[in-house]
Short mmCIF file of C-alpha atoms in Angstrom, two decimals:
data_model
loop_
_atom_site.label_atom_id
_atom_site.label_comp_id
_atom_site.label_asym_id
_atom_site.label_seq_id
_atom_site.Cartn_x
_atom_site.Cartn_y
_atom_site.Cartn_z
CA UNK G 1 0.07 0.16 -0.04
CA UNK G 2 1.41 3.38 -0.87
CA UNK G 3 0.96 6.23 1.27
CA UNK G 4 -1.82 8.63 0.12
CA UNK G 5 -3.61 5.85 -1.92
CA UNK G 6 -7.26 5.49 -0.53
CA UNK G 7 -7.87 2.59 1.93
CA UNK G 8 -11.42 3.40 2.64
CA UNK G 9 -14.04 5.31 0.50
CA UNK G 10 -17.43 5.69 1.62
CA UNK G 11 -20.27 7.34 -0.31
CA UNK G 12 -23.69 8.12 0.93
CA UNK G 13 -23.58 5.22 3.48
CA UNK G 14 -26.69 4.73 5.53
CA UNK G 15 -27.15 2.02 7.96
CA UNK G 16 -30.31 0.64 9.44
CA UNK G 17 -30.60 -1.65 12.42
CA UNK G 18 -33.94 -3.78 12.06
CA UNK G 19 -35.51 -3.26 15.76
CA UNK G 20 -38.23 -5.38 17.18
CA UNK G 21 -41.26 -3.12 17.22
CA UNK G 22 -43.29 -3.42 20.26
CA UNK G 23 -42.58 -6.70 21.97
CA UNK G 24 -45.08 -9.68 21.96
CA UNK G 25 -48.10 -7.94 20.79
CA UNK G 26 -46.40 -7.55 17.61
CA UNK G 27 -46.08 -11.38 17.20
CA UNK G 28 -49.70 -11.84 17.38
CA UNK G 29 -50.41 -8.83 15.06
CA UNK G 30 -47.73 -10.14 12.65
CA UNK G 31 -49.04 -13.83 12.72
CA UNK G 32 -52.59 -12.30 12.04
CA UNK G 33 -51.72 -10.20 9.24
CA UNK G 34 -49.96 -13.36 7.70
CA UNK G 35 -46.70 -11.63 7.23
CA UNK G 36 -48.17 -8.35 5.67
CA UNK G 37 -47.22 -6.23 8.58
CA UNK G 38 -43.49 -5.87 9.42
CA UNK G 39 -42.35 -7.70 12.60
CA UNK G 40 -39.15 -5.58 12.82
CA UNK G 41 -38.72 -1.59 12.63
CA UNK G 42 -35.89 -0.24 10.57
CA UNK G 43 -34.09 2.39 12.48
CA UNK G 44 -31.44 4.40 10.74
CA UNK G 45 -28.24 4.67 12.60
CA UNK G 46 -25.79 6.18 10.44
CA UNK G 47 -26.66 8.10 7.56
CA UNK G 48 -25.26 10.26 4.43
CA UNK G 49 -21.88 9.36 5.36
CA UNK G 50 -18.99 10.28 3.11
CA UNK G 51 -15.52 9.47 4.09
CA UNK G 52 -12.16 9.00 2.59
CA UNK G 53 -9.48 7.72 4.44
CA UNK G 54 -5.94 7.20 2.98
CA UNK G 55 -3.31 4.40 3.54
CA UNK G 56 -1.26 4.97 6.69
CA UNK G 57 -3.30 7.47 7.98
CA UNK G 58 -4.61 7.19 11.73
CA UNK G 59 -8.13 8.48 11.81
CA UNK G 60 -9.80 9.30 15.00
CA UNK G 61 -13.64 9.42 15.84
CA UNK G 62 -15.28 11.15 18.35
CA UNK G 63 -18.88 11.62 19.45
CA UNK G 64 -21.35 11.10 22.11
CA UNK G 65 -22.98 7.50 23.09
CA UNK G 66 -25.15 6.47 20.26
CA UNK G 67 -24.00 8.83 17.60
CA UNK G 68 -23.13 5.78 15.49
CA UNK G 69 -19.32 5.45 15.87
CA UNK G 70 -19.47 1.73 16.60
CA UNK G 71 -21.80 0.69 14.11
CA UNK G 72 -19.41 2.82 11.46
CA UNK G 73 -16.53 0.62 12.71
CA UNK G 74 -18.75 -2.60 12.30
CA UNK G 75 -19.27 -1.66 8.70
CA UNK G 76 -15.59 -0.98 8.20
CA UNK G 77 -15.05 -4.19 9.77
CA UNK G 78 -17.37 -6.11 7.36
CA UNK G 79 -19.81 -7.15 10.15
CA UNK G 80 -22.92 -5.37 8.49
CA UNK G 81 -23.79 -4.08 5.21
CA UNK G 82 -25.07 -0.67 4.38
CA UNK G 83 -28.65 -0.16 3.31
CA UNK G 84 -27.83 2.76 1.11
CA UNK G 85 -24.56 3.78 -0.61
CA UNK G 86 -21.62 2.30 -1.32
CA UNK G 87 -18.08 1.47 0.53
CA UNK G 88 -15.18 0.08 0.05
CA UNK G 89 -12.33 -0.96 2.48
CA UNK G 90 -8.83 -2.40 1.09
CA UNK G 91 -6.68 -4.69 2.68
CA UNK G 92 -6.90 -7.19 5.80
CA UNK G 93 -8.98 -5.64 8.59
CA UNK G 94 -8.02 -6.52 12.02
CA UNK G 95 -11.24 -5.25 14.12
CA UNK G 96 -10.62 -4.54 17.74
CA UNK G 97 -14.24 -3.71 18.78
CA UNK G 98 -14.12 -5.19 22.06
CA UNK G 99 -10.82 -6.59 23.80
CA UNK G 100 -11.33 -10.45 24.62
CA UNK G 101 -13.88 -11.29 22.03
CA UNK G 102 -14.23 -14.78 21.11
CA UNK G 103 -12.03 -15.76 24.23
CA UNK G 104 -13.24 -18.97 25.59
CA UNK G 105 -13.20 -18.84 29.53
CA UNK G 106 -12.51 -22.82 29.69
CA UNK G 107 -9.72 -22.99 27.20
CA UNK G 108 -6.18 -21.67 27.76
CA UNK G 109 -4.62 -18.44 26.20
CA UNK G 110 -2.93 -20.62 23.50
CA UNK G 111 -5.92 -22.62 22.68
CA UNK G 112 -7.69 -19.28 22.71
CA UNK G 113 -5.28 -17.54 20.28
CA UNK G 114 -5.66 -20.57 17.88
CA UNK G 115 -9.53 -20.37 17.88
CA UNK G 116 -9.45 -16.34 17.49
CA UNK G 117 -6.96 -16.34 14.74
CA UNK G 118 -9.54 -18.70 12.87
CA UNK G 119 -12.48 -16.39 13.88
CA UNK G 120 -10.54 -13.47 12.44
CA UNK G 121 -10.52 -15.10 8.93
CA UNK G 122 -7.12 -16.72 9.43
CA UNK G 123 -5.58 -19.86 8.04
CA UNK G 124 -3.13 -21.94 9.41
CA UNK G 125 0.30 -20.08 8.77
CA UNK G 126 -2.03 -17.05 10.15
CA UNK G 127 -2.71 -19.05 13.23
CA UNK G 128 1.02 -20.07 14.03
CA UNK G 129 2.17 -16.40 13.46
CA UNK G 130 -0.68 -15.47 15.88
CA UNK G 131 0.84 -17.80 18.51
CA UNK G 132 4.27 -16.26 17.95
CA UNK G 133 2.81 -12.67 18.28
CA UNK G 134 0.93 -13.66 21.42
CA UNK G 135 4.28 -15.08 22.92
CA UNK G 136 6.24 -12.02 22.13
CA UNK G 137 3.64 -9.23 22.91
CA UNK G 138 1.14 -10.07 25.56
CA UNK G 139 3.91 -10.13 28.06
CA UNK G 140 2.26 -13.37 29.50
CA UNK G 141 4.59 -16.13 30.72
CA UNK G 142 4.48 -19.46 29.09
CA UNK G 143 2.80 -20.48 32.22
CA UNK G 144 0.16 -17.99 32.09
CA UNK G 145 -0.73 -18.87 28.52
CA UNK G 146 -1.12 -22.48 29.42
CA UNK G 147 -3.66 -21.63 32.18
CA UNK G 148 -7.49 -21.37 31.30
CA UNK G 149 -8.43 -17.95 30.45
CA UNK G 150 -11.30 -17.99 33.12
CA UNK G 151 -8.37 -17.32 35.63
CA UNK G 152 -7.10 -14.38 34.01
CA UNK G 153 -7.42 -10.94 35.47
CA UNK G 154 -9.01 -8.36 33.42
CA UNK G 155 -5.68 -6.80 32.26
CA UNK G 156 -4.47 -10.26 31.39
CA UNK G 157 -7.29 -10.87 29.20
CA UNK G 158 -6.68 -7.48 27.49
CA UNK G 159 -3.19 -8.21 26.80
CA UNK G 160 -4.09 -11.28 25.19
CA UNK G 161 -6.94 -9.80 23.22
CA UNK G 162 -4.53 -7.02 22.04
CA UNK G 163 -1.63 -9.46 20.94
CA UNK G 164 -4.32 -11.80 19.15
CA UNK G 165 -5.83 -8.67 17.41
CA UNK G 166 -2.82 -7.12 16.19
CA UNK G 167 -1.13 -10.45 15.28
CA UNK G 168 -0.56 -11.03 11.42
CA UNK G 169 0.19 -7.40 10.16
CA UNK G 170 -3.27 -6.31 9.26
CA UNK G 171 -3.35 -3.45 6.58
CA UNK G 172 -6.23 -2.03 8.72
CA UNK G 173 -6.73 -1.69 12.43
CA UNK G 174 -10.15 -0.37 13.82
CA UNK G 175 -9.87 0.08 17.59
CA UNK G 176 -13.14 1.08 19.50
CA UNK G 177 -12.02 2.42 23.06
CA UNK G 178 -10.59 -0.96 24.15
CA UNK G 179 -7.58 0.58 25.73
CA UNK G 180 -9.16 1.85 28.85
CA UNK G 181 -8.47 -1.22 30.56
CA UNK G 182 -5.04 -2.61 31.63
CA UNK G 183 -2.53 -0.94 33.97
CA UNK G 184 -0.78 2.31 32.53
CA UNK G 185 2.39 0.21 31.55
CA UNK G 186 0.25 -1.85 29.30
CA UNK G 187 -1.54 1.19 27.91
CA UNK G 188 1.78 2.54 27.05
CA UNK G 189 2.87 -0.59 25.18
CA UNK G 190 -0.33 -0.74 23.39
CA UNK G 191 0.11 2.82 22.10
CA UNK G 192 3.74 1.92 21.39
CA UNK G 193 2.55 -1.19 19.19
CA UNK G 194 0.07 1.11 17.38
CA UNK G 195 2.72 3.73 16.62
CA UNK G 196 4.90 0.72 15.28
CA UNK G 197 2.08 -0.68 13.15
CA UNK G 198 1.42 2.95 11.87
CA UNK G 199 5.16 3.31 10.89
CA UNK G 200 4.95 -0.02 9.14
CA UNK G 201 1.96 1.74 6.94
CA UNK G 202 -0.94 0.22 8.84
CA UNK G 203 -4.26 2.40 8.55
CA UNK G 204 -5.80 2.95 11.78
CA UNK G 205 -9.37 4.10 12.59
CA UNK G 206 -9.70 4.83 16.42
CA UNK G 207 -12.71 5.38 18.11
CA UNK G 208 -12.72 7.12 21.56
CA UNK G 209 -14.83 9.46 23.84
CA UNK G 210 -11.46 10.98 24.81
CA UNK G 211 -10.02 13.77 23.02
CA UNK G 212 -6.72 13.23 24.74
CA UNK G 213 -6.28 9.76 23.11
CA UNK G 214 -7.26 11.08 19.86
CA UNK G 215 -4.81 14.05 19.73
CA UNK G 216 -2.14 11.78 21.01
CA UNK G 217 -2.28 9.28 18.17
CA UNK G 218 -4.40 10.67 15.36
CA UNK G 219 -3.47 12.68 12.25
CA UNK G 220 -6.99 13.49 11.43
CA UNK G 221 -10.25 13.25 13.01
CA UNK G 222 -14.05 13.12 12.63
CA UNK G 223 -17.02 14.15 14.87
CA UNK G 224 -20.22 12.40 14.85
CA UNK G 225 -23.47 13.24 15.93
CA UNK G 226 -26.85 11.75 15.37
CA UNK G 227 -25.43 9.24 12.78
CA UNK G 228 -23.82 11.79 10.51
CA UNK G 229 -20.20 12.76 10.36
CA UNK G 230 -20.76 16.50 11.33
CA UNK G 231 -17.05 17.62 11.21
CA UNK G 232 -13.99 16.27 9.47
CA UNK G 233 -10.77 17.95 10.13
CA UNK G 234 -7.26 17.97 11.94
CA UNK G 235 -7.75 16.71 15.68
CA UNK G 236 -7.65 20.34 16.73
CA UNK G 237 -10.65 21.63 14.75
CA UNK G 238 -12.68 18.52 15.56
CA UNK G 239 -11.78 18.72 19.19
CA UNK G 240 -13.33 22.41 19.45
CA UNK G 241 -16.24 21.01 17.44
CA UNK G 242 -16.85 18.11 19.75
CA UNK G 243 -16.32 20.32 23.19
CA UNK G 244 -18.76 22.73 21.52
CA UNK G 245 -21.47 19.89 21.11
CA UNK G 246 -20.77 18.85 24.75
CA UNK G 247 -20.88 22.49 26.02
CA UNK G 248 -17.49 22.31 27.29
CA UNK G 249 -15.97 25.77 26.70
CA UNK G 250 -12.49 25.60 24.84
CA UNK G 251 -9.60 27.61 25.55
CA UNK G 252 -8.23 29.87 22.73
CA UNK T 1 1.18 -5.26 -1.36
CA UNK T 2 -0.62 -7.34 -3.87
CA UNK T 3 -2.69 -9.49 -1.58
CA UNK T 4 -4.90 -6.50 -0.19
CA UNK T 5 -6.89 -5.71 -3.25
CA UNK T 6 -7.86 -9.32 -3.23
CA UNK T 7 -9.40 -9.02 0.22
CA UNK T 8 -11.49 -5.98 -0.17
CA UNK T 9 -14.58 -5.64 1.96
CA UNK T 10 -17.49 -3.96 -0.04
CA UNK T 11 -20.53 -4.45 -1.92
CA UNK T 12 -19.02 -6.76 -4.67
CA UNK T 13 -16.08 -8.01 -3.08
CA UNK T 14 -17.54 -10.21 -0.47
CA UNK T 15 -17.51 -13.93 -0.70
CA UNK T 16 -20.77 -15.54 0.41
CA UNK T 17 -19.15 -18.84 0.91
CA UNK T 18 -19.27 -20.72 4.11
CA UNK T 19 -15.79 -20.67 5.75
CA UNK T 20 -15.40 -24.39 6.55
CA UNK T 21 -11.92 -24.19 8.33
CA UNK T 22 -13.55 -21.66 10.81
CA UNK T 23 -16.51 -24.06 11.23
CA UNK T 24 -14.11 -27.03 12.02
CA UNK T 25 -12.22 -25.15 14.65
CA UNK T 26 -15.43 -23.89 16.07
CA UNK T 27 -17.07 -27.47 16.11
CA UNK T 28 -13.66 -28.88 17.54
CA UNK T 29 -13.87 -26.37 20.39
CA UNK T 30 -17.40 -27.18 21.13
CA UNK T 31 -16.65 -31.02 21.42
CA UNK T 32 -13.72 -30.17 23.67
CA UNK T 33 -15.63 -27.65 25.66
CA UNK T 34 -18.65 -30.13 26.46
CA UNK T 35 -16.33 -32.23 28.29
CA UNK T 36 -13.92 -29.97 29.59
CA UNK T 37 -14.47 -29.51 33.35
CA UNK T 38 -16.57 -32.86 33.86
CA UNK T 39 -15.19 -35.84 35.56
CA UNK T 40 -17.12 -38.25 33.59
CA UNK T 41 -16.33 -36.31 30.29
CA UNK T 42 -17.66 -38.43 27.35
CA UNK T 43 -19.33 -40.93 29.40
CA UNK T 44 -22.06 -38.50 30.06
CA UNK T 45 -23.33 -38.82 26.37
CA UNK T 46 -24.03 -42.50 27.47
CA UNK T 47 -25.41 -42.04 30.93
CA UNK T 48 -28.41 -40.33 29.83
CA UNK T 49 -29.85 -43.04 27.24
CA UNK T 50 -28.49 -45.57 29.50
CA UNK T 51 -30.63 -44.25 32.65
CA UNK T 52 -33.55 -44.01 30.38
CA UNK T 53 -33.08 -47.71 29.22
CA UNK T 54 -32.60 -48.91 32.89
CA UNK T 55 -36.02 -47.02 33.68
CA UNK T 56 -37.90 -48.53 30.71
CA UNK T 57 -36.76 -52.15 31.31
CA UNK T 58 -37.78 -51.64 34.89
CA UNK T 59 -41.17 -50.32 33.76
CA UNK T 60 -41.84 -51.57 30.09
CA UNK T 61 -40.23 -54.72 29.77
CA UNK T 62 -43.18 -56.90 31.11
CA UNK T 63 -45.66 -54.44 29.48
CA UNK T 64 -44.11 -54.90 25.91
CA UNK T 65 -43.39 -58.71 26.24
CA UNK T 66 -44.28 -59.27 22.29
CA UNK T 67 -41.37 -56.71 21.26
CA UNK T 68 -38.57 -59.38 20.65
CA UNK T 69 -35.43 -58.24 22.49
CA UNK T 70 -36.99 -54.88 24.06
CA UNK T 71 -33.89 -53.42 25.32
CA UNK T 72 -32.08 -53.25 21.95
CA UNK T 73 -35.48 -51.94 20.55
CA UNK T 74 -35.51 -49.27 23.12
CA UNK T 75 -31.94 -48.04 22.85
CA UNK T 76 -32.05 -47.68 19.23
CA UNK T 77 -34.64 -45.42 19.57
CA UNK T 78 -33.10 -43.57 22.66
CA UNK T 79 -29.84 -43.06 20.90
CA UNK T 80 -31.48 -40.91 18.14
CA UNK T 81 -33.55 -39.33 20.40
CA UNK T 82 -31.02 -38.26 22.65
CA UNK T 83 -28.83 -36.76 19.68
CA UNK T 84 -32.05 -34.99 18.60
CA UNK T 85 -32.67 -33.42 22.04
CA UNK T 86 -29.07 -32.39 22.82
CA UNK T 87 -28.18 -31.25 19.56
CA UNK T 88 -31.32 -29.19 18.79
CA UNK T 89 -31.06 -27.29 22.09
CA UNK T 90 -27.19 -26.72 21.62
CA UNK T 91 -27.75 -25.44 18.12
CA UNK T 92 -30.78 -23.34 19.19
CA UNK T 93 -28.58 -21.36 21.73
CA UNK T 94 -25.61 -21.01 19.53
CA UNK T 95 -26.24 -17.60 17.99
CA UNK T 96 -27.33 -15.99 21.17
CA UNK T 97 -24.41 -17.35 23.21
CA UNK T 98 -21.92 -16.40 20.51
CA UNK T 99 -23.44 -12.60 20.38
CA UNK T 100 -20.16 -11.15 21.46
CA UNK T 101 -18.33 -12.57 18.60
CA UNK T 102 -20.88 -11.78 16.26
CA UNK T 103 -21.25 -8.40 17.13
CA UNK T 104 -17.32 -7.73 17.10
CA UNK T 105 -15.84 -9.97 14.33
CA UNK T 106 -16.86 -10.40 10.59
CA UNK T 107 -17.87 -13.89 11.14
CA UNK T 108 -20.68 -15.33 9.23
CA UNK T 109 -23.51 -16.18 11.59
CA UNK T 110 -24.19 -19.55 10.17
CA UNK T 111 -20.68 -20.77 11.30
CA UNK T 112 -21.99 -21.27 14.84
CA UNK T 113 -24.98 -23.52 14.12
CA UNK T 114 -23.13 -25.73 11.77
CA UNK T 115 -20.46 -25.93 14.21
CA UNK T 116 -22.61 -27.04 17.02
CA UNK T 117 -24.40 -29.65 14.48
CA UNK T 118 -21.21 -30.95 13.67
CA UNK T 119 -20.06 -31.46 17.06
CA UNK T 120 -23.09 -33.16 18.07
CA UNK T 121 -22.95 -35.70 15.04
CA UNK T 122 -19.05 -36.16 16.19
CA UNK T 123 -20.43 -36.98 19.55
CA UNK T 124 -23.00 -39.13 18.21
CA UNK T 125 -20.75 -41.22 16.10
CA UNK T 126 -18.56 -41.46 18.81
CA UNK T 127 -21.10 -42.76 21.00
CA UNK T 128 -22.02 -45.70 18.58
CA UNK T 129 -18.94 -47.61 19.52
CA UNK T 130 -19.80 -48.01 23.53
CA UNK T 131 -23.68 -48.40 22.32
CA UNK T 132 -22.54 -51.38 20.25
CA UNK T 133 -21.00 -52.92 23.19
CA UNK T 134 -24.14 -52.38 25.16
CA UNK T 135 -26.37 -54.00 22.40
CA UNK T 136 -23.99 -56.87 22.09
CA UNK T 137 -24.36 -57.49 25.85
CA UNK T 138 -28.05 -57.63 25.04
CA UNK T 139 -27.57 -60.28 22.53
CA UNK T 140 -27.71 -58.12 19.62
CA UNK T 141 -25.43 -59.18 16.55
CA UNK T 142 -24.49 -56.82 13.80
CA UNK T 143 -25.63 -57.52 10.04
CA UNK T 144 -23.90 -56.50 7.14
CA UNK T 145 -26.63 -53.96 6.28
CA UNK T 146 -25.36 -51.99 9.39
CA UNK T 147 -23.20 -49.90 7.04
CA UNK T 148 -26.59 -48.19 5.89
CA UNK T 149 -26.10 -46.69 9.49
CA UNK T 150 -24.09 -44.02 7.51
CA UNK T 151 -26.42 -42.51 5.42
CA UNK T 152 -29.51 -42.98 7.91
CA UNK T 153 -27.32 -41.01 10.22
CA UNK T 154 -26.44 -38.36 7.83
CA UNK T 155 -30.08 -37.89 6.71
CA UNK T 156 -31.33 -37.55 10.52
CA UNK T 157 -28.46 -35.07 11.14
CA UNK T 158 -29.59 -32.80 8.12
CA UNK T 159 -33.11 -32.93 9.48
CA UNK T 160 -31.74 -31.77 13.09
CA UNK T 161 -29.83 -29.07 11.60
CA UNK T 162 -32.70 -27.78 9.58
CA UNK T 163 -35.00 -27.61 12.18
CA UNK T 164 -32.38 -26.15 14.87
CA UNK T 165 -31.22 -23.40 12.51
CA UNK T 166 -34.67 -22.02 12.28
CA UNK T 167 -34.97 -22.34 15.87
CA UNK T 168 -31.57 -20.47 16.54
CA UNK T 169 -32.68 -17.83 14.02
CA UNK T 170 -36.04 -17.38 15.95
CA UNK T 171 -34.34 -17.63 19.21
CA UNK T 172 -32.46 -14.33 18.74
CA UNK T 173 -35.67 -12.48 18.69
CA UNK T 174 -37.70 -14.31 21.19
CA UNK T 175 -35.91 -16.14 24.01
CA UNK T 176 -39.24 -17.88 24.69
CA UNK T 177 -38.35 -20.18 21.81
CA UNK T 178 -35.99 -21.94 24.26
CA UNK T 179 -38.31 -22.24 26.90
CA UNK T 180 -40.98 -23.36 24.36
CA UNK T 181 -38.88 -25.84 22.78
CA UNK T 182 -37.73 -27.45 26.23
CA UNK T 183 -41.46 -27.77 26.87
CA UNK T 184 -42.16 -29.48 23.63
CA UNK T 185 -39.30 -31.84 24.00
CA UNK T 186 -40.89 -34.36 26.60
CA UNK T 187 -44.10 -34.24 24.50
CA UNK T 188 -42.42 -35.32 21.41
CA UNK T 189 -40.64 -38.03 23.49
CA UNK T 190 -43.90 -39.60 24.14
CA UNK T 191 -45.56 -39.02 20.99
CA UNK T 192 -42.78 -40.63 19.24
CA UNK T 193 -42.40 -44.38 19.52
CA UNK T 194 -39.31 -44.84 21.42
CA UNK T 195 -40.20 -46.51 24.52
CA UNK T 196 -43.12 -48.30 22.96
CA UNK T 197 -43.95 -50.13 19.79
CA UNK T 198 -45.61 -48.17 16.91
CA UNK T 199 -48.16 -50.93 16.57
CA UNK T 200 -49.49 -50.11 19.87
CA UNK T 201 -50.93 -47.07 18.51
CA UNK T 202 -54.77 -47.61 17.57
CA UNK T 203 -55.61 -47.53 13.92
CA UNK T 204 -57.44 -44.42 13.81
CA UNK T 205 -54.65 -42.28 15.63
CA UNK T 206 -51.88 -43.81 13.38
CA UNK T 207 -51.67 -40.49 11.38
CA UNK T 208 -50.25 -38.58 14.45
CA UNK T 209 -47.21 -40.71 14.52
CA UNK T 210 -47.21 -40.59 10.55
CA UNK T 211 -46.93 -36.73 10.82
CA UNK T 212 -44.14 -37.02 13.41
CA UNK T 213 -40.82 -36.90 11.39
CA UNK T 214 -38.81 -38.19 14.17
CA UNK T 215 -40.79 -41.28 13.82
CA UNK T 216 -39.73 -41.96 10.41
CA UNK T 217 -36.12 -41.53 11.08
CA UNK T 218 -36.16 -43.75 14.23
CA UNK T 219 -38.18 -46.52 12.27
CA UNK T 220 -35.58 -46.43 9.57
CA UNK T 221 -32.70 -46.48 12.15
CA UNK T 222 -34.44 -49.58 13.78
CA UNK T 223 -34.79 -51.26 10.36
CA UNK T 224 -31.16 -51.47 9.98
CA UNK T 225 -29.91 -51.74 13.43
CA UNK T 226 -32.52 -53.47 15.33
CA UNK T 227 -34.03 -55.68 12.32
CA UNK T 228 -30.95 -55.96 10.37
CA UNK T 229 -33.12 -55.34 7.00
CA UNK T 230 -32.36 -52.88 4.30
CA UNK T 231 -35.19 -50.14 4.59
CA UNK T 232 -37.97 -50.23 1.87
CA UNK T 233 -37.95 -47.68 -0.72
CA UNK T 234 -40.45 -45.37 0.44
CA UNK T 235 -38.84 -45.01 3.72
CA UNK T 236 -35.76 -43.66 2.01
CA UNK T 237 -38.23 -41.27 0.01
CA UNK T 238 -40.00 -40.01 3.28
CA UNK T 239 -36.83 -39.30 5.18
CA UNK T 240 -34.78 -37.86 2.26
CA UNK T 241 -37.91 -35.81 1.66
CA UNK T 242 -38.12 -34.79 5.17
CA UNK T 243 -34.28 -33.82 5.31
CA UNK T 244 -34.62 -31.72 2.29
CA UNK T 245 -37.74 -30.04 3.47
CA UNK T 246 -36.27 -29.13 6.73
CA UNK T 247 -32.86 -27.92 5.39
CA UNK T 248 -34.58 -25.78 2.86
CA UNK T 249 -37.11 -24.23 5.33
CA UNK T 250 -34.42 -23.77 7.79
CA UNK T 251 -32.21 -21.94 5.49
CA UNK T 252 -35.23 -19.90 4.32
CA UNK T 253 -36.14 -18.80 7.97
CA UNK T 254 -32.39 -18.07 8.40
CA UNK T 255 -31.72 -16.10 5.62
CA UNK T 256 -34.98 -13.98 6.08
CA UNK T 257 -34.15 -13.25 9.72
CA UNK T 258 -30.37 -12.90 9.46
CA UNK T 259 -30.30 -9.09 8.77
CA UNK T 260 -32.17 -8.45 11.84
CA UNK T 261 -29.76 -10.37 14.00
CA UNK T 262 -27.24 -7.72 14.69
CA UNK T 263 -29.47 -5.41 16.55
CA UNK T 264 -31.19 -8.12 18.49
CA UNK T 265 -28.68 -10.50 19.75
#
């Protein structure tokens, strides 16, 4: 991937969630109407979204709860399809939408690494390199890794999850405020790792409530509100806009 | 990096296929998990039907004196029943239990019902070995047609998969499906001629068991294992038809409900 080349291109993207309408009454109505009435209601979560992200860029997304940030990440991760518009995400995507996803408490750290590598769409060689990465990066000892994950502390889980997600040199890394857990040393290690991946040319989309985190690692940012990307620009501009939304006065 | 463009996610670039290596990995995990922290492990699979068998022997063996070698008759029914009851329950819960993964990774939802079904099938096949010994102890002797156990088992597994993938999809929206199913299972157990011979049902009520799909599979399984005969042509037609119907309907329900999964896990 050459720097400057587009990695993600979204045009007029709208994402709907199909939500159950009004509980059990709806089933009766649905059955009585023999399927002519809809059981699920369409709710638009993200709308009219245009976004270009270039290779090697680190793009931050801020916004309030429920503004559609995580939904957008799910689209980029290939978990959901848009209802309207077109989108394209190039390269191998590593989603970190939650830490410890797919970890099975009864299995050991290593067994979990294998399983998660598969769930992330890997093949056998990918599985092997995931195991290596977990040994190198997680900071967990061989004994820890052979222990059942149910005996892990939250921090250990985070270490394992992060190591699994960042294995196999992804081209795109999607991070949804998952670094809040873990101790400061681990967080620092994560930021270092993210920086290292960025230098290798990995494109990063980073969602956070905390402007500080975004300003620390991102080149560019966007602010979401009510399912729309209301502001895109450098981290400072977006920060001012976001604080304006929250009603927090910004200095200067 | 050449490979990157091949892996593009987007409207056009998505492959709709089932990632079988992923399914196998999850299925194998399910097999291991089922017995991980239990002392008796695999023996649990046997314990349930064997306990039922003992109860049946105690209560019914005199009542059904006309049934030749009643323990073998009962056990052949129980083996399939146990597979049906446990696998359908496991598959039904598989989407909801893996909601966390399905919300955060690009895993096709169908992977989990498929993996649970495969794990159930694996378990069933494995349990044939100890069951053969138990049957042997009751005087059963294998006949060359026993080889037909392979297509019969596969047909039944396909039927169970079809039914339970629809249940799994519905269960995402209404958790009552699980409770309802648990209430229905014992009813199905008694309607289906498992403990008693089908001949016991009065002629005018025969249609009830004819409408019960389980009865057809169990009858065919018994023809092969218990009677040591080649099943009649219409038995093959009926079961193959039922399996195809279950798979088509199951897949249709699953497809139709799938777009709503993400917001309702």
